[in-house]
Amino acid sequence: MPKIVDHDARREEIIEAVWRLVARRGFAALNMRDLAAEAGFTNGALARYFPTKAAILRASLERANAATEQRAARTIAGADGLNAFRKFCVEIMPLDDERLNEARVVIGFWNYAVADQELIGVYDQAISRWRDQMLSYLRTAAEAGEINPSCDLDAFLDLAMATLMGLQINAIFAARLTTPSRQLRILDGLIAGLQTGTS
C-alpha cells in the first residue's frame, strides 16, 4: 500500500525551516541546499513543494501575514473602536521573538521582491486588508466619540502604517533604541493625537 503523504504538513515543515534559518542567518543567506538540510529533505524532494526561492518567500510571507491576522483575531475578540485598533497594531509590532522573526521574513521579502510584481501584489493585498480593518475600527471609534471629529482618518492611517513598517525595520537594525516599551510609547502617542486632533 503506498504511503500517504500530507502535502500541507510537509509544506508547513519547510516554511518552519525557512523561519529558523532566517532567524539565525537572515534571508539573504538562505539557499535551497541549506533549507533542504534544515527541513530534513533532499533537494529533489524540496523542489516538489517549492520549485524556486521566490515560491518559498511567497509562502513564508503569507504565513507571516496569516500569523499576524490570527493573533489579532484572538486578541481583539469582542473589542471595538480605539481599543481594537490598538490591539491590531500591537500584533504587527515586533515586540517579542515571534514578531521579530516575522519582521525578518517581511524585510527579506522587500529586498527580494522589489522587481517582482507578483510578489509585490502579495504584500499589497495584506496591507490593504489590514488598512481596511484598521479603518473600520477607527470609524467605530469616531461614531462613539473616541476621536476628535477634526481628524482625517485616511491621513492618520498613512502615518500609522508608515510607523508600523518603520518599527519593524528599526527593531532589527536599531534594537537598542526600539525596545518594546519605546514602541508602545510611540503607538500610544499616535492614538493620543487622534483623541486631541493633533494627528
PDB file of C-alpha atoms in Angstrom:
ATOM      1  CA  MET A   1       0.000   0.000   0.000  1.00  0.00           C
ATOM      2  CA  PRO A   2       1.544   3.367  -0.981  1.00  0.00           C
ATOM      3  CA  LYS A   3       2.496   5.741   1.803  1.00  0.00           C
ATOM      4  CA  ILE A   4       0.066   8.637   2.194  1.00  0.00           C
ATOM      5  CA  VAL A   5       1.874  11.976   2.245  1.00  0.00           C
ATOM      6  CA  ASP A   6       0.277  15.010   3.878  1.00  0.00           C
ATOM      7  CA  HIS A   7       1.473  17.660   1.436  1.00  0.00           C
ATOM      8  CA  ASP A   8       0.142  20.569   3.511  1.00  0.00           C
ATOM      9  CA  ALA A   9       2.013  19.301   6.564  1.00  0.00           C
ATOM     10  CA  ARG A  10       5.214  18.935   4.519  1.00  0.00           C
ATOM     11  CA  ARG A  11       4.891  22.478   3.192  1.00  0.00           C
ATOM     12  CA  GLU A  12       4.397  23.715   6.753  1.00  0.00           C
ATOM     13  CA  GLU A  13       7.536  21.883   7.880  1.00  0.00           C
ATOM     14  CA  ILE A  14       9.519  23.570   5.104  1.00  0.00           C
ATOM     15  CA  ILE A  15       8.176  27.026   5.980  1.00  0.00           C
ATOM     16  CA  GLU A  16       9.080  26.457   9.637  1.00  0.00           C
ATOM     17  CA  ALA A  17      12.603  25.529   8.498  1.00  0.00           C
ATOM     18  CA  VAL A  18      12.743  28.765   6.483  1.00  0.00           C
ATOM     19  CA  TRP A  19      11.833  30.751   9.590  1.00  0.00           C
ATOM     20  CA  ARG A  20      14.517  29.017  11.664  1.00  0.00           C
ATOM     21  CA  LEU A  21      17.183  29.751   9.065  1.00  0.00           C
ATOM     22  CA  VAL A  22      16.060  33.347   8.571  1.00  0.00           C
ATOM     23  CA  ALA A  23      16.097  33.901  12.335  1.00  0.00           C
ATOM     24  CA  ARG A  24      19.682  32.589  12.562  1.00  0.00           C
ATOM     25  CA  ARG A  25      21.213  33.940   9.363  1.00  0.00           C
ATOM     26  CA  GLY A  26      18.845  36.321   7.605  1.00  0.00           C
ATOM     27  CA  PHE A  27      17.026  35.744   4.348  1.00  0.00           C
ATOM     28  CA  ALA A  28      19.933  36.734   2.116  1.00  0.00           C
ATOM     29  CA  ALA A  29      21.881  33.672   3.304  1.00  0.00           C
ATOM     30  CA  LEU A  30      19.023  31.284   2.587  1.00  0.00           C
ATOM     31  CA  ASN A  31      19.665  28.751  -0.173  1.00  0.00           C
ATOM     32  CA  MET A  32      17.839  25.636  -1.310  1.00  0.00           C
ATOM     33  CA  ARG A  33      20.599  23.243  -0.211  1.00  0.00           C
ATOM     34  CA  ASP A  34      20.700  24.508   3.379  1.00  0.00           C
ATOM     35  CA  LEU A  35      16.919  24.708   3.531  1.00  0.00           C
ATOM     36  CA  ALA A  36      16.580  21.096   2.421  1.00  0.00           C
ATOM     37  CA  ALA A  37      19.048  20.032   5.110  1.00  0.00           C
ATOM     38  CA  GLU A  38      17.268  22.083   7.785  1.00  0.00           C
ATOM     39  CA  ALA A  39      13.892  20.597   6.844  1.00  0.00           C
ATOM     40  CA  GLY A  40      15.226  17.041   6.523  1.00  0.00           C
ATOM     41  CA  PHE A  41      14.543  16.792   2.788  1.00  0.00           C
ATOM     42  CA  THR A  42      16.662  16.072  -0.245  1.00  0.00           C
ATOM     43  CA  ASN A  43      16.991  18.903  -2.766  1.00  0.00           C
ATOM     44  CA  GLY A  44      14.823  16.983  -5.204  1.00  0.00           C
ATOM     45  CA  ALA A  45      12.089  16.385  -2.636  1.00  0.00           C
ATOM     46  CA  LEU A  46      12.123  20.042  -1.609  1.00  0.00           C
ATOM     47  CA  ALA A  47      11.600  21.149  -5.203  1.00  0.00           C
ATOM     48  CA  ARG A  48       8.325  19.227  -5.387  1.00  0.00           C
ATOM     49  CA  TYR A  49       6.858  21.585  -2.787  1.00  0.00           C
ATOM     50  CA  PHE A  50       8.700  24.825  -3.599  1.00  0.00           C
ATOM     51  CA  PRO A  51      10.388  24.862  -7.012  1.00  0.00           C
ATOM     52  CA  THR A  52      12.017  28.290  -6.553  1.00  0.00           C
ATOM     53  CA  LYS A  53      13.263  30.621  -3.859  1.00  0.00           C
ATOM     54  CA  ALA A  54      10.507  33.062  -4.856  1.00  0.00           C
ATOM     55  CA  ALA A  55       7.869  30.401  -4.144  1.00  0.00           C
ATOM     56  CA  ILE A  56       9.372  29.793  -0.703  1.00  0.00           C
ATOM     57  CA  LEU A  57       9.461  33.500   0.036  1.00  0.00           C
ATOM     58  CA  ARG A  58       5.852  33.955  -1.026  1.00  0.00           C
ATOM     59  CA  ALA A  59       4.706  31.106   1.226  1.00  0.00           C
ATOM     60  CA  SER A  60       6.783  32.435   4.124  1.00  0.00           C
ATOM     61  CA  LEU A  61       5.339  35.920   3.769  1.00  0.00           C
ATOM     62  CA  GLU A  62       1.791  34.573   3.544  1.00  0.00           C
ATOM     63  CA  ARG A  63       2.476  32.571   6.703  1.00  0.00           C
ATOM     64  CA  ALA A  64       3.743  35.709   8.482  1.00  0.00           C
ATOM     65  CA  ASN A  65       0.672  37.676   7.418  1.00  0.00           C
ATOM     66  CA  ALA A  66      -1.680  34.878   8.453  1.00  0.00           C
ATOM     67  CA  ALA A  67       0.022  34.582  11.845  1.00  0.00           C
ATOM     68  CA  THR A  68      -0.464  38.305  12.454  1.00  0.00           C
ATOM     69  CA  GLU A  69      -4.114  38.156  11.455  1.00  0.00           C
ATOM     70  CA  GLN A  70      -4.819  35.067  13.571  1.00  0.00           C
ATOM     71  CA  ARG A  71      -3.215  36.618  16.655  1.00  0.00           C
ATOM     72  CA  ALA A  72      -5.151  39.830  16.082  1.00  0.00           C
ATOM     73  CA  ALA A  73      -8.445  37.955  15.763  1.00  0.00           C
ATOM     74  CA  ARG A  74      -7.823  36.172  19.087  1.00  0.00           C
ATOM     75  CA  THR A  75      -6.632  39.316  20.873  1.00  0.00           C
ATOM     76  CA  ILE A  76      -9.331  41.649  19.598  1.00  0.00           C
ATOM     77  CA  ALA A  77     -12.235  39.211  20.078  1.00  0.00           C
ATOM     78  CA  GLY A  78     -15.166  41.444  21.123  1.00  0.00           C
ATOM     79  CA  ALA A  79     -13.219  44.709  21.297  1.00  0.00           C
ATOM     80  CA  ASP A  80     -14.010  47.655  19.048  1.00  0.00           C
ATOM     81  CA  GLY A  81     -13.068  51.284  18.452  1.00  0.00           C
ATOM     82  CA  LEU A  82      -9.676  52.549  19.574  1.00  0.00           C
ATOM     83  CA  ASN A  83      -9.140  49.524  21.805  1.00  0.00           C
ATOM     84  CA  ALA A  84      -9.442  47.182  18.805  1.00  0.00           C
ATOM     85  CA  PHE A  85      -7.256  49.481  16.681  1.00  0.00           C
ATOM     86  CA  ARG A  86      -4.506  49.456  19.299  1.00  0.00           C
ATOM     87  CA  LYS A  87      -4.676  45.676  19.715  1.00  0.00           C
ATOM     88  CA  PHE A  88      -4.360  45.179  15.970  1.00  0.00           C
ATOM     89  CA  CYS A  89      -1.322  47.455  15.787  1.00  0.00           C
ATOM     90  CA  VAL A  90       0.323  45.625  18.683  1.00  0.00           C
ATOM     91  CA  GLU A  91       0.124  42.342  16.771  1.00  0.00           C
ATOM     92  CA  ILE A  92       2.031  43.863  13.850  1.00  0.00           C
ATOM     93  CA  MET A  93       4.722  45.425  16.037  1.00  0.00           C
ATOM     94  CA  PRO A  94       7.936  43.409  16.665  1.00  0.00           C
ATOM     95  CA  LEU A  95       7.558  43.255  20.444  1.00  0.00           C
ATOM     96  CA  ASP A  96       8.832  39.694  21.009  1.00  0.00           C
ATOM     97  CA  ASP A  97      10.904  36.989  19.286  1.00  0.00           C
ATOM     98  CA  GLU A  98       7.970  35.618  17.295  1.00  0.00           C
ATOM     99  CA  ARG A  99       7.094  39.004  15.826  1.00  0.00           C
ATOM    100  CA  LEU A 100      10.758  39.879  15.297  1.00  0.00           C
ATOM    101  CA  ASN A 101      11.125  36.741  13.176  1.00  0.00           C
ATOM    102  CA  GLU A 102       8.061  37.779  11.205  1.00  0.00           C
ATOM    103  CA  ALA A 103       9.695  41.178  10.635  1.00  0.00           C
ATOM    104  CA  ARG A 104      12.861  39.456   9.372  1.00  0.00           C
ATOM    105  CA  VAL A 105      10.824  37.492   6.838  1.00  0.00           C
ATOM    106  CA  VAL A 106       8.977  40.635   5.742  1.00  0.00           C
ATOM    107  CA  ILE A 107      12.174  42.669   5.348  1.00  0.00           C
ATOM    108  CA  GLY A 108      13.776  39.829   3.381  1.00  0.00           C
ATOM    109  CA  PHE A 109      10.691  39.862   1.188  1.00  0.00           C
ATOM    110  CA  TRP A 110      11.046  43.593   0.493  1.00  0.00           C
ATOM    111  CA  ASN A 111      14.602  43.169  -0.731  1.00  0.00           C
ATOM    112  CA  TYR A 112      13.894  40.108  -2.848  1.00  0.00           C
ATOM    113  CA  ALA A 113      10.552  41.188  -4.308  1.00  0.00           C
ATOM    114  CA  VAL A 114      11.356  44.770  -5.275  1.00  0.00           C
ATOM    115  CA  ALA A 115      11.365  43.899  -9.002  1.00  0.00           C
ATOM    116  CA  ASP A 116       8.714  41.148  -8.896  1.00  0.00           C
ATOM    117  CA  GLN A 117       5.199  42.493  -9.407  1.00  0.00           C
ATOM    118  CA  GLU A 118       3.531  39.228  -8.397  1.00  0.00           C
ATOM    119  CA  LEU A 119       5.323  39.186  -5.050  1.00  0.00           C
ATOM    120  CA  ILE A 120       4.674  42.884  -4.535  1.00  0.00           C
ATOM    121  CA  GLY A 121       0.994  42.094  -5.063  1.00  0.00           C
ATOM    122  CA  VAL A 122       1.038  39.573  -2.205  1.00  0.00           C
ATOM    123  CA  TYR A 123       2.338  42.223   0.157  1.00  0.00           C
ATOM    124  CA  ASP A 124      -0.040  44.875  -1.163  1.00  0.00           C
ATOM    125  CA  GLN A 125      -3.059  42.626  -0.620  1.00  0.00           C
ATOM    126  CA  ALA A 126      -2.137  42.059   3.017  1.00  0.00           C
ATOM    127  CA  ILE A 127      -1.518  45.753   3.682  1.00  0.00           C
ATOM    128  CA  SER A 128      -4.836  46.626   2.038  1.00  0.00           C
ATOM    129  CA  ARG A 129      -6.678  44.111   4.253  1.00  0.00           C
ATOM    130  CA  TRP A 130      -5.011  45.490   7.362  1.00  0.00           C
ATOM    131  CA  ARG A 131      -5.716  49.074   6.421  1.00  0.00           C
ATOM    132  CA  ASP A 132      -9.401  48.305   5.767  1.00  0.00           C
ATOM    133  CA  GLN A 133      -9.682  46.552   9.111  1.00  0.00           C
ATOM    134  CA  MET A 134      -7.995  49.417  10.948  1.00  0.00           C
ATOM    135  CA  LEU A 135     -10.215  51.962   9.213  1.00  0.00           C
ATOM    136  CA  SER A 136     -13.313  50.076  10.343  1.00  0.00           C
ATOM    137  CA  TYR A 137     -12.105  50.275  13.959  1.00  0.00           C
ATOM    138  CA  LEU A 138     -11.355  53.982  13.623  1.00  0.00           C
ATOM    139  CA  ARG A 139     -14.767  54.708  12.124  1.00  0.00           C
ATOM    140  CA  THR A 140     -16.395  52.880  15.015  1.00  0.00           C
ATOM    141  CA  ALA A 141     -14.277  54.956  17.400  1.00  0.00           C
ATOM    142  CA  ALA A 142     -15.341  58.142  15.630  1.00  0.00           C
ATOM    143  CA  GLU A 143     -19.013  57.182  15.875  1.00  0.00           C
ATOM    144  CA  ALA A 144     -18.547  56.528  19.599  1.00  0.00           C
ATOM    145  CA  GLY A 145     -16.930  59.943  20.144  1.00  0.00           C
ATOM    146  CA  GLU A 146     -13.496  58.466  20.970  1.00  0.00           C
ATOM    147  CA  ILE A 147     -11.777  60.502  18.243  1.00  0.00           C
ATOM    148  CA  ASN A 148     -11.642  64.237  17.722  1.00  0.00           C
ATOM    149  CA  PRO A 149     -14.033  64.878  14.790  1.00  0.00           C
ATOM    150  CA  SER A 150     -11.470  67.125  13.069  1.00  0.00           C
ATOM    151  CA  CYS A 151      -9.115  64.168  12.479  1.00  0.00           C
ATOM    152  CA  ASP A 152      -8.507  62.989   8.920  1.00  0.00           C
ATOM    153  CA  LEU A 153      -8.693  59.220   9.395  1.00  0.00           C
ATOM    154  CA  ASP A 154      -7.209  58.430   5.985  1.00  0.00           C
ATOM    155  CA  ALA A 155      -4.162  60.620   6.619  1.00  0.00           C
ATOM    156  CA  PHE A 156      -3.816  59.157  10.096  1.00  0.00           C
ATOM    157  CA  LEU A 157      -3.777  55.636   8.660  1.00  0.00           C
ATOM    158  CA  ASP A 158      -0.983  56.642   6.273  1.00  0.00           C
ATOM    159  CA  LEU A 159       1.022  57.777   9.294  1.00  0.00           C
ATOM    160  CA  ALA A 160       0.159  54.695  11.348  1.00  0.00           C
ATOM    161  CA  MET A 161       1.086  52.224   8.599  1.00  0.00           C
ATOM    162  CA  ALA A 162       4.369  54.007   7.894  1.00  0.00           C
ATOM    163  CA  THR A 163       5.154  53.972  11.615  1.00  0.00           C
ATOM    164  CA  LEU A 164       4.419  50.251  11.963  1.00  0.00           C
ATOM    165  CA  MET A 165       6.627  49.370   8.987  1.00  0.00           C
ATOM    166  CA  GLY A 166       9.370  51.613  10.354  1.00  0.00           C
ATOM    167  CA  LEU A 167       9.232  49.863  13.707  1.00  0.00           C
ATOM    168  CA  GLN A 168       9.751  46.507  12.001  1.00  0.00           C
ATOM    169  CA  ILE A 169      12.934  47.837  10.411  1.00  0.00           C
ATOM    170  CA  ASN A 170      14.222  49.644  13.487  1.00  0.00           C
ATOM    171  CA  ALA A 171      13.589  46.746  15.853  1.00  0.00           C
ATOM    172  CA  ILE A 172      16.087  44.728  13.828  1.00  0.00           C
ATOM    173  CA  PHE A 173      18.620  47.377  12.808  1.00  0.00           C
ATOM    174  CA  ALA A 174      18.386  49.737  15.796  1.00  0.00           C
ATOM    175  CA  ALA A 175      17.186  47.387  18.524  1.00  0.00           C
ATOM    176  CA  ARG A 176      18.716  49.375  21.392  1.00  0.00           C
ATOM    177  CA  LEU A 177      16.546  52.363  20.503  1.00  0.00           C
ATOM    178  CA  THR A 178      13.480  50.358  19.534  1.00  0.00           C
ATOM    179  CA  THR A 179      12.640  48.458  22.678  1.00  0.00           C
ATOM    180  CA  PRO A 180       9.102  47.158  23.246  1.00  0.00           C
ATOM    181  CA  SER A 181       8.395  49.944  25.740  1.00  0.00           C
ATOM    182  CA  ARG A 182       9.503  52.623  23.269  1.00  0.00           C
ATOM    183  CA  GLN A 183       7.439  51.063  20.516  1.00  0.00           C
ATOM    184  CA  LEU A 184       4.335  51.073  22.689  1.00  0.00           C
ATOM    185  CA  ARG A 185       5.002  54.668  23.686  1.00  0.00           C
ATOM    186  CA  ILE A 186       5.102  55.646  20.000  1.00  0.00           C
ATOM    187  CA  LEU A 187       1.820  53.852  19.337  1.00  0.00           C
ATOM    188  CA  ASP A 188       0.112  55.431  22.312  1.00  0.00           C
ATOM    189  CA  GLY A 189       1.362  58.843  21.219  1.00  0.00           C
ATOM    190  CA  LEU A 190      -0.241  58.339  17.818  1.00  0.00           C
ATOM    191  CA  ILE A 191      -3.523  57.329  19.412  1.00  0.00           C
ATOM    192  CA  ALA A 192      -3.406  60.299  21.807  1.00  0.00           C
ATOM    193  CA  GLY A 193      -3.063  62.556  18.776  1.00  0.00           C
ATOM    194  CA  LEU A 194      -6.291  61.132  17.387  1.00  0.00           C
ATOM    195  CA  GLN A 195      -8.096  61.988  20.579  1.00  0.00           C
ATOM    196  CA  THR A 196      -6.796  65.564  20.712  1.00  0.00           C
ATOM    197  CA  GLY A 197      -6.933  66.226  16.994  1.00  0.00           C
ATOM    198  CA  THR A 198      -3.171  66.738  16.585  1.00  0.00           C
ATOM    199  CA  SER A 199      -2.535  63.688  14.347  1.00  0.00           C
TER     200      SER A 199
END
